[in-house]
XYZ file of N, CA and C in Angstrom:
708
model
N -12.293 3.509 118.038
C -11.041 4.029 117.476
C -9.879 3.499 118.289
N -8.894 2.932 117.521
C -7.748 2.341 118.216
C -6.824 3.436 118.690
N -6.267 3.276 119.884
C -5.306 4.269 120.393
C -4.019 4.236 119.570
N -3.415 5.428 119.381
C -2.158 5.519 118.631
C -1.023 4.977 119.473
N -0.241 4.099 118.869
C 0.911 3.515 119.568
C 2.190 4.019 118.924
N 3.286 3.853 119.680
C 4.595 4.263 119.136
C 4.917 3.494 117.844
N 4.495 2.217 117.831
C 4.787 1.366 116.676
C 4.058 1.867 115.430
N 2.793 2.240 115.575
C 2.019 2.718 114.428
C 2.552 4.067 113.942
N 2.963 4.916 114.882
C 3.557 6.214 114.516
C 4.835 6.000 113.721
N 5.640 5.065 114.145
C 6.907 4.751 113.478
C 6.654 4.257 112.049
N 5.643 3.361 111.916
C 5.324 2.831 110.585
C 4.880 3.951 109.640
N 4.072 4.850 110.156
C 3.591 5.962 109.340
C 4.751 6.864 108.915
N 5.688 7.101 109.831
C 6.858 7.918 109.513
C 7.695 7.275 108.402
N 7.887 5.944 108.555
C 8.678 5.218 107.548
C 7.989 5.253 106.182
N 6.661 5.148 106.230
C 5.887 5.194 104.983
C 6.072 6.545 104.290
N 5.982 7.624 105.061
C 6.138 8.962 104.507
C 7.560 9.201 104.016
N 8.520 8.641 104.762
C 9.923 8.780 104.350
C 10.170 8.102 103.001
N 9.555 6.919 102.817
C 9.716 6.193 101.563
C 9.073 6.954 100.408
N 7.908 7.545 100.688
C 7.225 8.336 99.658
C 8.099 9.518 99.243
N 8.665 10.208 100.232
C 9.519 11.356 99.951
C 10.788 10.942 99.209
N 11.316 9.777 99.580
C 12.523 9.265 98.923
C 12.265 8.975 97.453
N 11.097 8.376 97.153
C 10.731 8.105 95.766
C 10.584 9.400 94.972
N 9.989 10.415 95.614
C 9.839 11.705 94.948
C 11.204 12.321 94.629
N 12.136 12.200 95.629
C 13.482 12.744 95.417
C 14.188 12.023 94.268
N 14.020 10.692 94.210
C 14.665 9.900 93.165
C 14.110 10.258 91.780
N 12.779 10.441 91.731
C 12.180 10.837 90.465
C 12.692 12.203 90.017
N 12.808 13.112 90.986
C 13.303 14.452 90.685
C 14.751 14.400 90.188
N 15.570 13.584 90.862
C 16.979 13.449 90.463
C 17.085 12.880 89.044
N 16.263 11.843 88.772
C 16.289 11.234 87.432
C 15.829 12.229 86.373
N 14.823 13.010 86.692
C 14.296 14.000 85.755
C 15.354 15.065 85.452
N 15.996 15.563 86.504
C 17.041 16.584 86.329
C 18.225 16.011 85.557
N 18.590 14.757 85.904
C 19.707 14.107 85.200
C 19.401 13.965 83.714
N 18.154 13.568 83.417
C 17.757 13.421 82.015
C 17.863 14.727 81.259
N 17.399 15.808 81.895
C 17.480 17.130 81.258
C 18.940 17.512 81.010
N 19.785 17.236 81.995
C 21.206 17.572 81.864
C 21.863 16.795 80.728
N 21.518 15.496 80.635
C 22.092 14.663 79.567
C 21.670 15.202 78.203
N 20.381 15.512 78.060
C 19.882 16.056 76.787
C 20.582 17.373 76.456
N 20.749 18.228 77.472
C 21.407 19.523 77.257
C 22.859 19.336 76.834
N 23.543 18.382 77.475
C 24.951 18.126 77.136
C 25.067 17.622 75.700
N 24.162 16.691 75.316
C 24.179 16.161 73.945
C 23.940 17.282 72.944
N 22.990 18.177 73.266
C 22.684 19.295 72.366
C 23.895 20.213 72.216
N 24.595 20.454 73.336
C 25.793 21.313 73.300
C 26.883 20.678 72.450
N 27.049 19.344 72.607
C 28.080 18.629 71.842
C 27.768 18.685 70.350
N 26.481 18.444 70.001
C 26.086 18.477 68.592
C 26.301 19.867 67.998
N 25.930 20.891 68.779
C 26.090 22.268 68.297
C 27.556 22.621 68.105
N 28.418 22.018 68.958
C 29.848 22.330 68.902
C 30.583 21.563 67.816
N 29.959 20.487 67.306
C 30.620 19.699 66.262
C 30.794 20.538 65.005
N 31.941 20.412 64.339
C 32.127 21.173 63.103
C 31.157 20.716 62.020
N 30.522 21.678 61.342
C 29.585 21.337 60.273
C 30.372 20.887 59.048
N 29.839 19.883 58.303
C 30.571 19.437 57.119
C 30.776 20.578 56.133
N 31.986 20.690 55.659
C 32.299 21.761 54.713
C 31.657 21.458 53.358
N 31.218 22.504 52.649
C 30.685 22.272 51.298
C 31.740 21.606 50.428
N 31.317 20.703 49.564
C 32.270 20.021 48.699
C 32.651 20.941 47.544
N 33.847 20.734 47.045
C 34.327 21.519 45.911
C 33.691 20.991 44.626
N 33.104 21.869 43.848
C 32.407 21.482 42.630
C 33.238 21.881 41.404
N 33.381 20.986 40.429
C 34.129 21.321 39.203
C 33.265 22.101 38.218
N 32.919 23.332 38.581
C 31.987 24.119 37.774
C 32.476 24.323 36.340
N 33.801 24.379 36.174
C 34.343 24.656 34.841
C 34.050 23.540 33.838
N 33.693 22.359 34.319
C 33.385 21.241 33.410
C 31.885 21.075 33.203
N 31.097 22.043 33.678
C 29.646 21.904 33.609
C 28.996 23.068 32.868
N 27.967 22.783 32.065
C 27.176 23.869 31.479
C 26.547 24.707 32.585
N 26.358 25.992 32.317
C 25.784 26.880 33.332
C 24.646 27.687 32.732
N 23.575 27.789 33.485
C 22.420 28.603 33.104
C 22.263 29.694 34.146
N 22.379 30.964 33.708
C 22.268 32.059 34.657
C 23.584 32.792 34.820
N 23.580 33.768 35.698
C 24.743 34.630 35.897
C 25.870 33.906 36.633
N 27.087 34.113 36.148
C 28.251 33.528 36.842
C 28.479 34.183 38.191
N 27.879 35.357 38.401
C 28.027 36.073 39.674
C 26.912 35.740 40.667
N 26.025 34.837 40.298
C 24.916 34.492 41.200
C 25.463 33.952 42.514
N 24.939 34.402 43.648
C 25.453 33.948 44.949
C 25.143 32.489 45.256
N 24.142 31.925 44.588
C 23.762 30.530 44.830
C 24.023 29.734 43.554
N 24.807 28.670 43.704
C 25.096 27.803 42.566
C 24.452 26.437 42.818
N 23.536 26.074 41.923
C 22.821 24.802 42.026
C 23.374 23.854 40.973
N 23.752 22.659 41.395
C 24.233 21.636 40.463
C 23.238 20.486 40.462
N 22.746 20.163 39.274
C 21.878 19.001 39.119
C 22.708 17.828 38.626
N 22.685 16.714 39.351
C 23.265 15.477 38.865
C 22.144 14.683 38.215
N 22.271 14.473 36.908
C 21.177 13.840 36.193
C 21.639 12.873 35.132
N 20.680 12.133 34.609
C 20.904 11.128 33.573
C 19.777 11.305 32.552
N 20.123 11.465 31.290
C 19.100 11.710 30.270
C 18.163 10.526 30.056
N 18.514 9.362 30.596
C 17.633 8.191 30.527
C 16.650 8.144 31.692
N 16.838 9.025 32.663
C 16.101 8.953 33.929
C 14.737 9.636 33.822
N 13.636 8.902 34.003
C 12.301 9.511 33.943
C 12.092 10.600 34.997
N 12.655 10.420 36.177
C 12.508 11.441 37.224
C 13.229 12.722 36.833
N 14.352 12.581 36.130
C 15.071 13.766 35.656
C 14.234 14.517 34.620
N 13.502 13.762 33.805
C 12.599 14.399 32.841
C 11.553 15.242 33.572
N 10.987 14.693 34.641
C 9.993 15.435 35.430
C 10.626 16.686 36.022
N 11.842 16.546 36.552
C 12.538 17.705 37.132
C 12.728 18.788 36.067
N 13.157 18.389 34.871
C 13.438 19.365 33.812
C 12.176 20.097 33.365
N 11.038 19.436 33.468
C 9.792 20.023 32.959
C 8.947 20.693 34.038
N 9.120 20.275 35.281
C 8.279 20.810 36.362
C 9.024 21.727 37.327
N 10.260 21.354 37.677
C 10.994 22.109 38.701
C 11.928 23.142 38.080
N 12.669 22.740 37.064
C 13.637 23.665 36.451
C 12.986 24.962 35.968
N 11.796 24.936 35.341
C 11.164 26.201 34.941
C 10.847 27.119 36.123
N 10.477 26.527 37.264
C 10.210 27.338 38.460
C 11.502 27.957 38.985
N 12.560 27.163 38.996
C 13.866 27.686 39.421
C 14.302 28.837 38.510
N 14.089 28.638 37.224
C 14.495 29.672 36.261
C 13.742 30.976 36.521
N 12.436 30.870 36.709
C 11.616 32.076 36.928
C 11.932 32.753 38.260
N 12.029 31.956 39.321
C 12.151 32.522 40.669
C 13.576 32.916 41.049
N 14.559 32.190 40.544
C 15.919 32.403 41.049
C 16.978 32.628 39.973
N 16.867 31.954 38.821
C 17.918 32.095 37.802
C 17.764 33.404 37.046
N 16.557 33.677 36.564
C 16.321 34.918 35.816
C 16.455 36.160 36.696
N 16.330 35.993 37.999
C 16.449 37.128 38.920
C 17.884 37.330 39.418
N 18.812 36.470 38.970
C 20.218 36.639 39.335
C 20.599 36.063 40.682
N 19.660 35.392 41.346
C 19.954 34.822 42.662
C 20.740 33.521 42.539
N 20.408 32.708 41.543
C 21.036 31.391 41.411
C 21.434 31.118 39.972
N 22.396 30.221 39.830
C 22.736 29.664 38.518
C 22.541 28.158 38.621
N 22.238 27.543 37.481
C 22.025 26.095 37.445
C 23.099 25.464 36.579
N 23.686 24.394 37.082
C 24.738 23.670 36.372
C 24.311 22.207 36.257
N 24.789 21.553 35.198
C 24.426 20.153 35.002
C 25.659 19.271 35.056
N 25.568 18.216 35.903
C 26.628 17.226 36.004
C 26.058 15.865 35.631
N 26.744 15.156 34.760
C 26.289 13.846 34.305
C 26.506 12.774 35.369
N 25.485 11.951 35.565
C 25.619 10.765 36.411
C 24.969 9.619 35.645
N 25.771 8.863 34.943
C 25.260 7.885 33.977
C 24.974 6.541 34.638
N 23.984 6.515 35.501
C 23.748 5.306 36.305
C 22.798 4.308 35.649
N 22.016 4.735 34.677
C 21.014 3.817 34.108
C 21.631 2.921 33.030
N 22.330 3.526 32.088
C 23.013 2.705 31.065
C 24.396 3.299 30.820
N 25.328 3.024 31.739
C 26.649 3.666 31.700
C 27.498 3.327 30.486
N 27.110 2.283 29.754
C 27.873 1.923 28.553
C 27.095 2.201 27.272
N 25.880 2.718 27.390
C 25.046 2.931 26.193
C 24.442 4.330 26.210
N 23.113 4.419 26.265
C 22.425 5.705 26.096
C 22.879 6.785 27.079
N 22.991 6.425 28.340
C 23.368 7.430 29.345
C 24.732 8.020 29.009
N 25.665 7.155 28.646
C 27.006 7.628 28.287
C 26.973 8.436 26.994
N 26.288 7.935 25.972
C 26.243 8.633 24.682
C 25.661 10.030 24.832
N 24.558 10.134 25.565
C 23.921 11.448 25.742
C 24.779 12.379 26.600
N 25.525 11.813 27.536
C 26.430 12.630 28.356
C 27.598 13.140 27.509
N 28.177 12.254 26.695
C 29.264 12.669 25.800
C 28.790 13.762 24.849
N 27.573 13.591 24.322
C 27.010 14.593 23.409
C 26.788 15.916 24.135
N 26.251 15.836 25.345
C 26.000 17.053 26.112
C 27.278 17.839 26.371
N 28.344 17.123 26.757
C 29.620 17.803 27.008
C 30.176 18.397 25.716
N 30.015 17.670 24.608
C 30.506 18.172 23.319
C 29.768 19.449 22.912
N 28.457 19.457 23.094
C 27.667 20.646 22.759
C 28.034 21.805 23.674
N 28.174 21.521 24.956
C 28.549 22.559 25.929
C 29.866 23.227 25.537
N 30.845 22.438 25.120
C 32.144 23.011 24.778
C 32.100 23.794 23.466
N 31.091 23.550 22.648
C 30.909 24.375 21.447
C 30.115 25.637 21.755
N 29.036 25.485 22.547
C 28.118 26.608 22.753
C 27.278 26.340 24.002
N 27.595 27.025 25.077
C 26.890 26.812 26.348
C 25.390 27.069 26.213
N 25.020 28.091 25.447
C 23.597 28.407 25.269
C 22.876 27.279 24.525
N 23.556 26.712 23.519
C 22.967 25.601 22.762
C 22.775 24.381 23.660
N 23.656 24.237 24.634
C 23.531 23.076 25.526
C 22.161 23.046 26.190
N 21.669 24.192 26.658
C 20.403 24.191 27.403
C 19.206 23.916 26.501
N 19.344 24.189 25.220
C 18.310 23.767 24.268
C 18.374 22.242 24.103
N 19.593 21.724 24.102
C 19.789 20.267 24.052
C 19.176 19.615 25.288
N 19.425 20.191 26.451
C 18.892 19.700 27.723
C 17.371 19.574 27.643
N 16.705 20.636 27.211
C 15.238 20.615 27.102
C 14.768 19.599 26.062
N 15.438 19.594 24.903
C 15.011 18.723 23.801
C 15.175 17.250 24.142
N 16.266 16.905 24.815
C 16.504 15.507 25.167
C 15.431 14.986 26.110
N 15.047 15.793 27.078
C 14.012 15.336 28.018
C 12.624 15.338 27.378
N 12.364 16.295 26.509
C 11.071 16.310 25.813
C 10.920 15.106 24.891
N 12.035 14.629 24.359
C 12.022 13.513 23.421
C 12.575 12.234 24.046
N 12.550 12.157 25.356
C 13.097 10.993 26.058
C 12.360 9.716 25.659
N 13.145 8.669 25.376
C 12.567 7.383 25.009
C 12.348 6.492 26.210
N 11.978 5.266 25.935
C 11.723 4.270 26.974
C 13.013 3.975 27.734
N 12.898 3.999 29.059
C 14.068 3.758 29.910
C 14.702 2.391 29.638
N 13.893 1.417 29.206
C 14.390 0.050 29.018
C 14.873 -0.226 27.595
N 14.802 0.780 26.734
C 15.226 0.586 25.341
C 16.374 1.523 24.994
N 17.164 1.119 24.007
C 18.237 1.984 23.521
C 17.644 2.962 22.515
N 17.801 4.244 22.773
C 17.251 5.265 21.877
C 18.199 6.445 21.680
N 19.022 6.750 22.690
C 19.889 7.930 22.612
C 21.184 7.603 21.872
N 21.053 7.277 20.589
C 22.216 6.957 19.762
C 22.828 8.242 19.211
N 24.011 8.109 18.650
C 24.678 9.265 18.044
C 23.816 9.872 16.936
N 23.225 9.017 16.091
C 22.382 9.520 14.997
C 21.139 10.229 15.522
N 20.505 9.633 16.546
C 19.310 10.256 17.131
C 19.655 11.649 17.661
N 20.760 11.736 18.391
C 21.134 13.007 19.015
C 21.497 14.051 17.963
N 22.260 13.646 16.958
C 22.659 14.607 15.917
C 21.443 15.099 15.139
N 20.542 14.191 14.813
C 19.320 14.593 14.110
C 18.465 15.518 14.970
N 18.418 15.241 16.252
C 17.659 16.109 17.163
C 18.294 17.494 17.224
N 19.621 17.537 17.264
C 20.334 18.824 17.293
C 20.019 19.639 16.038
N 19.977 18.968 14.891
C 19.634 19.660 13.637
C 18.181 20.158 13.680
N 17.291 19.284 14.153
C 15.870 19.638 14.221
C 15.640 20.853 15.117
N 16.389 20.910 16.220
C 16.247 22.021 17.165
C 17.068 23.240 16.746
N 17.783 23.086 15.608
C 18.590 24.184 15.067
C 19.613 24.709 16.081
N 20.276 23.779 16.752
C 21.314 24.182 17.699
C 22.463 24.832 16.936
N 22.972 25.909 17.461
C 24.035 26.663 16.787
C 25.394 26.027 17.105
N 25.630 24.878 16.464
C 26.866 24.126 16.657
C 27.266 23.489 15.329
N 28.469 22.921 15.317
C 28.949 22.147 14.176
C 28.481 20.703 14.368
N 27.540 20.254 13.555
C 26.950 18.927 13.739
C 27.936 17.797 13.438
N 28.801 18.011 12.441
C 29.808 16.989 12.134
C 30.777 16.827 13.306
N 31.150 17.943 13.897
C 32.048 17.879 15.056
C 31.365 17.176 16.220
N 30.072 17.421 16.384
C 29.332 16.743 17.447
C 29.409 15.231 17.254
N 29.159 14.766 16.035
C 29.210 13.322 15.791
C 30.605 12.764 16.015
N 31.611 13.510 15.593
C 32.994 13.064 15.790
C 33.338 12.988 17.277
N 32.902 13.989 18.035
C 33.194 14.003 19.479
C 32.504 12.848 20.200
N 31.298 12.507 19.758
C 30.610 11.353 20.361
C 31.360 10.072 20.014
N 31.702 9.902 18.727
C 32.388 8.679 18.279
C 33.755 8.527 18.931
N 34.468 9.646 19.075
C 35.823 9.605 19.646
C 35.832 9.687 21.171
N 34.648 9.828 21.748
C 34.526 9.978 23.209
C 35.454 11.080 23.732
N 35.414 12.202 23.032
C 36.321 13.316 23.316
C 36.259 13.773 24.772
N 35.064 13.781 25.339
C 34.913 14.329 26.693
C 34.605 13.256 27.740
N 35.074 12.038 27.450
C 34.806 10.942 28.388
C 35.475 11.175 29.746
N 36.643 11.789 29.754
C 37.319 12.057 31.032
C 36.468 12.962 31.921
N 35.807 13.926 31.298
C 34.925 14.813 32.075
C 33.722 14.029 32.611
N 33.131 13.196 31.757
C 31.990 12.382 32.201
C 32.425 11.426 33.309
N 33.597 10.810 33.161
C 34.118 9.911 34.199
C 34.324 10.664 35.507
N 34.826 11.882 35.407
C 35.047 12.695 36.612
C 33.724 13.046 37.286
N 32.692 13.318 36.494
C 31.367 13.593 37.054
C 30.847 12.365 37.808
N 30.972 11.212 37.179
C 30.514 9.972 37.834
C 31.285 9.701 39.118
N 32.584 9.933 39.081
C 33.415 9.710 40.272
C 33.002 10.659 41.393
N 32.697 11.904 41.039
C 32.226 12.866 42.033
C 30.959 12.354 42.703
N 30.021 11.873 41.888
C 28.744 11.379 42.423
C 28.980 10.216 43.387
N 29.800 9.264 42.970
C 30.060 8.102 43.841
C 30.774 8.520 45.122
N 31.740 9.404 45.018
C 32.526 9.824 46.182
C 31.709 10.631 47.183
N 30.594 11.183 46.711
C 29.759 12.003 47.596
C 28.412 11.344 47.899
N 28.399 10.007 47.805
C 27.232 9.204 48.201
C 25.948 9.658 47.526
N 26.021 9.879 46.226
C 24.818 10.166 45.444
C 24.307 8.830 44.913
N 23.090 8.487 45.273
C 22.550 7.177 44.934
C 21.399 7.234 43.940
N 20.957 8.426 43.587
C 19.829 8.524 42.660
C 19.899 9.831 41.887
N 19.179 9.857 40.785
C 19.052 11.087 40.005
C 17.575 11.455 39.906
N 17.245 12.745 39.913
C 18.187 13.857 40.078
C 18.521 14.112 41.551
N 19.740 14.511 41.793
C 20.179 14.985 43.102
C 20.795 16.359 42.884
N 20.566 17.264 43.816
C 21.110 18.614 43.699
C 22.212 18.853 44.732
N 23.126 19.738 44.378
C 24.056 20.336 45.339
C 23.827 21.831 45.281
N 23.609 22.439 46.440
C 23.354 23.873 46.521
C 24.514 24.509 47.265
N 25.307 25.279 46.546
C 26.556 25.829 47.094
C 27.392 24.729 47.762
N 27.444 23.591 47.085
C 28.292 22.495 47.548
C 27.686 21.599 48.599
N 26.426 21.836 48.969
C 25.761 21.003 49.971
C 24.679 20.159 49.300
N 24.708 18.864 49.587
C 23.770 17.953 48.932
C 22.338 18.214 49.380
N 21.433 18.180 48.392
C 20.005 18.379 48.653
C 19.256 17.322 47.847
N 18.437 16.508 48.522
C 17.816 15.370 47.848
C 16.293 15.474 47.679
N 15.642 16.406 48.393
C 14.181 16.548 48.265
C 13.850 17.434 47.065
N 14.277 16.989 45.891
C 14.240 17.873 44.720
C 12.835 18.198 44.236
N 11.850 17.393 44.618
C 10.484 17.644 44.146
C 9.618 18.353 45.192
N 10.204 18.667 46.342
C 9.502 19.472 47.348
C 9.962 20.907 47.149
N 9.202 21.654 46.359
C 9.679 22.983 45.970
C 9.779 23.943 47.153
N 8.941 23.784 48.146
C 9.037 24.655 49.324
C 10.347 24.426 50.069
N 10.729 23.155 50.212
C 12.014 22.851 50.861
C 13.182 23.342 50.008
N 13.031 23.189 48.697
C 14.092 23.644 47.792
C 14.253 25.157 47.876
N 13.147 25.882 47.904
C 13.198 27.343 48.041
C 13.881 27.744 49.348
N 13.525 27.029 50.423
C 14.120 27.344 51.736
C 15.626 27.112 51.705
N 16.053 26.035 51.050
C 17.485 25.720 50.981
C 18.227 26.786 50.148
N 17.611 27.240 49.072
C 18.232 28.279 48.243
C 18.346 29.585 49.009
N 17.271 29.947 49.705
C 17.277 31.216 50.438
C 18.262 31.168 51.615
N 18.428 29.986 52.194
C 19.430 29.820 53.260
C 20.831 29.972 52.678
N 21.058 29.375 51.517
C 22.365 29.499 50.860
C 22.644 30.943 50.463
N 21.602 31.661 50.064
C 21.762 33.063 49.681
C 22.252 33.893 50.851
N 21.862 33.501 52.060
C 22.297 34.213 53.273
C 23.678 33.763 53.736
N 24.249 32.799 53.013
C 25.570 32.298 53.388
C 25.558 31.260 54.470
N 24.386 30.662 54.709
C 24.289 29.661 55.772
C 24.511 28.258 55.221
């Protein structure tokens, strides 16, 4: 066994000092990291939350009580296959769970993104015309249009098709006035305003929902949709 020398003792001390220094540096970095994360979290929490957007409810058909605490707006296009799925799979659940119980109302806003100069526009003009005659008849139109939706790539939602469908469904409206309103584009300003709203609020697809003015895009995840409605009901 070699005798301990001052030099070897010194080396061992320096070695231990370096080890301790590395531990201190790691501890400082760890604490600094935690502090940075905490500061970022505080800043994010302190940032003002985006205010709900103002919705032009008066220009939209409504299903449910006007006093419902939660107002759901669907932005849709009658040419859109996904909107057809929403109308047949999700809307009935919303009606049973929230609309019929007075918790929510459903409103429809036109977003004519598929054929803005043809079927999408014609069906939107017709929808607004029916709504202004009879709000209740509008929702029969809503169901009938999606049940009878044609090929997305073909022109099918003509004035004659829509008027004949309205007669077939026995909608309680003036059919001649409906045809005149479509031909004269009576409610085009409302449809244009709906489209402008969608573009101004970064809506890129249909269907998209707004729940009490807050955009919601996971429209086919019913659990998430329920959670968003119940959060809105609490005023959050």
